[in-house]
Amino acid sequence: FGDDVGAASSGRFDSWALNTQRPRLLIALIILLDQFRRNMHRDTPEMYSQDAHCRTLVKRAIRSGVPKQLQPNEGVFLCLVLTHSEDLGDQMLCMELWREFTAQLRLDDPLNVFDEVFKRHVAVIQRFGRFPHRNEIMNRQSTREELEFLEDTTFRFDMPLKRDEATGQVRSRPRGRGSGQGLDIRSFVAG
């Protein structure tokens, strides 16, 4: 998909985001720009290079009423764009939009795992004003508090996640341990 990600990054597919008659084109574009790019350029500044563009597309879609045409398993990709932002306003918009989608979910729906994921992103931005795990990649100096936070592996955005089926709690899982049971959403929350 490298050529498609490149074309999307250059704006060749931006018309997809404007087609309110076919809102799933926006989801395809967001997946290329946000998810594929993050995984193709893992641990480099390039993984974040389309974040502002994605946020612009998502906010335009929200103003146009596109989320009302999407199912939660599609709309989660809009929310992921917002939760990747280091802006608290975007984080709160993510929570608001996700609440609209979760109103459609059964209590046992696996997508409910994102409730905790999005809340944790908000908490980190409220606490630090940025995502400390990006500091090294973005050549930013970490504070002592951020370094202590990064040592705590109970929740890391850059590690695979596992949902405890009994409690519904989301926990990070150090890399290298098999997928185990539960929902591995590492690629979805590549932050």
XYZ file of C-alpha atoms in Angstrom:
191
model
C 0.000 0.000 0.000
C 3.029 2.276 -0.071
C 2.047 3.923 -3.355
C -1.481 4.526 -2.064
C -0.172 6.053 1.162
C 2.105 8.298 -0.896
C -0.744 9.363 -3.177
C -3.006 10.023 -0.196
C -0.251 12.006 1.518
C 0.168 14.209 -1.552
C -3.553 15.039 -1.520
C -4.519 12.994 -4.587
C -7.365 11.311 -2.697
C -8.627 14.323 -0.740
C -11.816 14.329 -2.817
C -12.740 11.117 -1.001
C -13.181 13.127 2.172
C -15.626 15.483 0.472
C -17.934 12.786 -0.871
C -20.719 12.822 1.726
C -22.690 10.343 -0.395
C -19.954 7.748 0.136
C -18.608 8.397 3.649
C -16.627 5.164 3.712
C -14.216 6.756 1.247
C -13.226 9.088 4.079
C -12.583 6.082 6.313
C -10.370 4.530 3.615
C -8.425 7.785 3.314
C -8.028 8.083 7.087
C -6.785 4.501 7.336
C -4.160 5.236 4.669
C -3.035 8.541 6.187
C -3.290 7.712 9.880
C -3.026 3.975 10.460
C -0.954 2.697 7.536
C 1.438 5.651 7.735
C 1.969 5.088 11.459
C 2.810 1.451 10.931
C 4.909 1.946 7.784
C 7.024 4.674 9.403
C 7.096 3.297 12.946
C 9.467 5.104 15.328
C 10.237 7.950 12.904
C 8.868 11.505 12.777
C 7.309 10.581 9.418
C 4.692 8.505 11.230
C 3.138 11.768 12.464
C 3.544 13.790 9.261
C -0.099 13.569 8.168
C -1.690 14.117 11.589
C -2.692 17.743 10.972
C -4.090 16.848 7.547
C -6.110 13.984 9.057
C -7.516 16.218 11.788
C -8.606 18.752 9.167
C -10.387 16.019 7.196
C -12.071 14.596 10.296
C -13.260 17.972 11.582
C -14.650 18.843 8.151
C -16.475 15.500 8.117
C -17.917 16.149 11.574
C -19.227 19.556 10.467
C -20.808 17.874 7.420
C -22.588 15.253 9.534
C -20.627 12.302 8.157
C -20.362 10.464 11.519
C -24.142 9.999 11.556
C -23.750 7.859 8.416
C -21.142 5.552 9.943
C -21.257 2.481 12.131
C -19.097 2.453 15.287
C -16.553 0.080 13.707
C -16.041 2.722 10.997
C -16.328 5.822 13.153
C -13.641 4.602 15.525
C -11.109 5.595 12.856
C -12.275 9.217 13.058
C -11.842 9.059 16.819
C -8.363 7.570 16.497
C -7.246 10.572 14.455
C -8.426 12.878 17.226
C -6.940 10.806 20.043
C -3.552 10.920 18.307
C -3.541 14.699 18.740
C -1.552 16.402 21.484
C -4.264 19.065 21.712
C -6.688 18.712 24.628
C -9.555 20.148 22.558
C -9.092 17.370 20.003
C -9.012 14.815 22.814
C -12.313 16.097 24.185
C -13.835 16.091 20.692
C -12.738 12.460 20.390
C -14.528 11.589 23.640
C -17.690 13.407 22.547
C -17.734 11.707 19.150
C -16.979 8.299 20.663
C -19.895 8.669 23.114
C -22.184 9.112 20.113
C -20.867 5.896 18.578
C -20.915 3.871 21.804
C -24.598 4.642 22.261
C -25.081 2.114 19.439
C -22.966 -0.644 21.022
C -23.995 -3.608 23.140
C -22.210 -3.811 26.494
C -20.241 -6.862 25.358
C -19.097 -5.332 22.054
C -15.288 -5.578 21.714
C -15.200 -1.970 20.474
C -15.929 -0.880 24.040
C -12.198 -1.398 24.672
C -11.698 2.025 23.096
C -13.507 3.736 25.994
C -10.488 3.125 28.186
C -7.980 3.781 25.409
C -9.446 7.207 24.679
C -9.739 8.101 28.382
C -6.081 7.233 28.896
C -5.035 9.446 25.993
C -6.993 12.347 27.506
C -5.373 11.763 30.904
C -1.861 11.846 29.427
C -2.531 15.086 27.542
C -4.093 16.639 30.644
C -1.058 15.644 32.690
C 1.791 16.404 30.273
C 0.336 18.415 27.385
C 1.952 15.932 25.015
C 2.617 12.211 24.598
C 5.921 11.453 26.345
C 6.512 8.295 24.303
C 6.935 10.545 21.243
C 9.688 12.644 22.800
C 12.640 10.598 21.589
C 11.200 10.217 18.080
C 10.432 13.936 17.884
C 13.807 14.903 19.393
C 12.144 16.467 22.435
C 13.653 16.549 25.902
C 11.682 14.488 28.442
C 11.018 15.767 31.927
C 11.782 13.631 34.973
C 8.050 13.049 35.456
C 7.716 11.938 31.830
C 10.638 9.537 32.190
C 9.036 8.013 35.287
C 5.767 7.696 33.393
C 7.525 5.907 30.531
C 8.987 3.377 32.973
C 5.472 2.409 34.084
C 4.368 -0.362 31.728
C 0.825 -0.656 33.123
C -0.248 1.403 30.131
C 1.835 2.420 27.166
C 0.461 3.661 23.855
C 3.413 2.185 22.013
C 2.866 -1.364 23.271
C 0.295 -4.008 22.337
C -2.878 -3.937 24.414
C -4.909 -6.733 25.878
C -8.438 -6.475 27.220
C -9.182 -8.531 30.329
C -12.467 -10.214 29.438
C -13.475 -10.606 33.084
C -12.982 -6.981 34.118
C -13.085 -5.150 30.791
C -9.844 -3.384 31.770
C -7.253 -2.624 29.111
C -3.616 -3.310 29.919
C -0.479 -2.978 27.864
C 1.477 -6.119 27.189
C 5.242 -6.011 26.681
C 6.282 -6.845 23.128
C 7.394 -10.354 22.416
C 4.796 -12.167 24.468
C 2.322 -14.060 22.316
C -1.002 -12.543 21.446
C -2.667 -14.538 24.195
C -6.379 -14.109 24.546
C -8.205 -10.851 24.225
C -8.233 -8.090 21.692
C -4.865 -6.921 20.394
C -5.467 -3.414 19.105
C -1.841 -2.310 18.875
C -2.139 -1.174 15.275
C -5.288 0.802 15.999
C -3.784 2.885 18.746
C -0.405 3.486 17.232
C 0.046 6.829 18.854
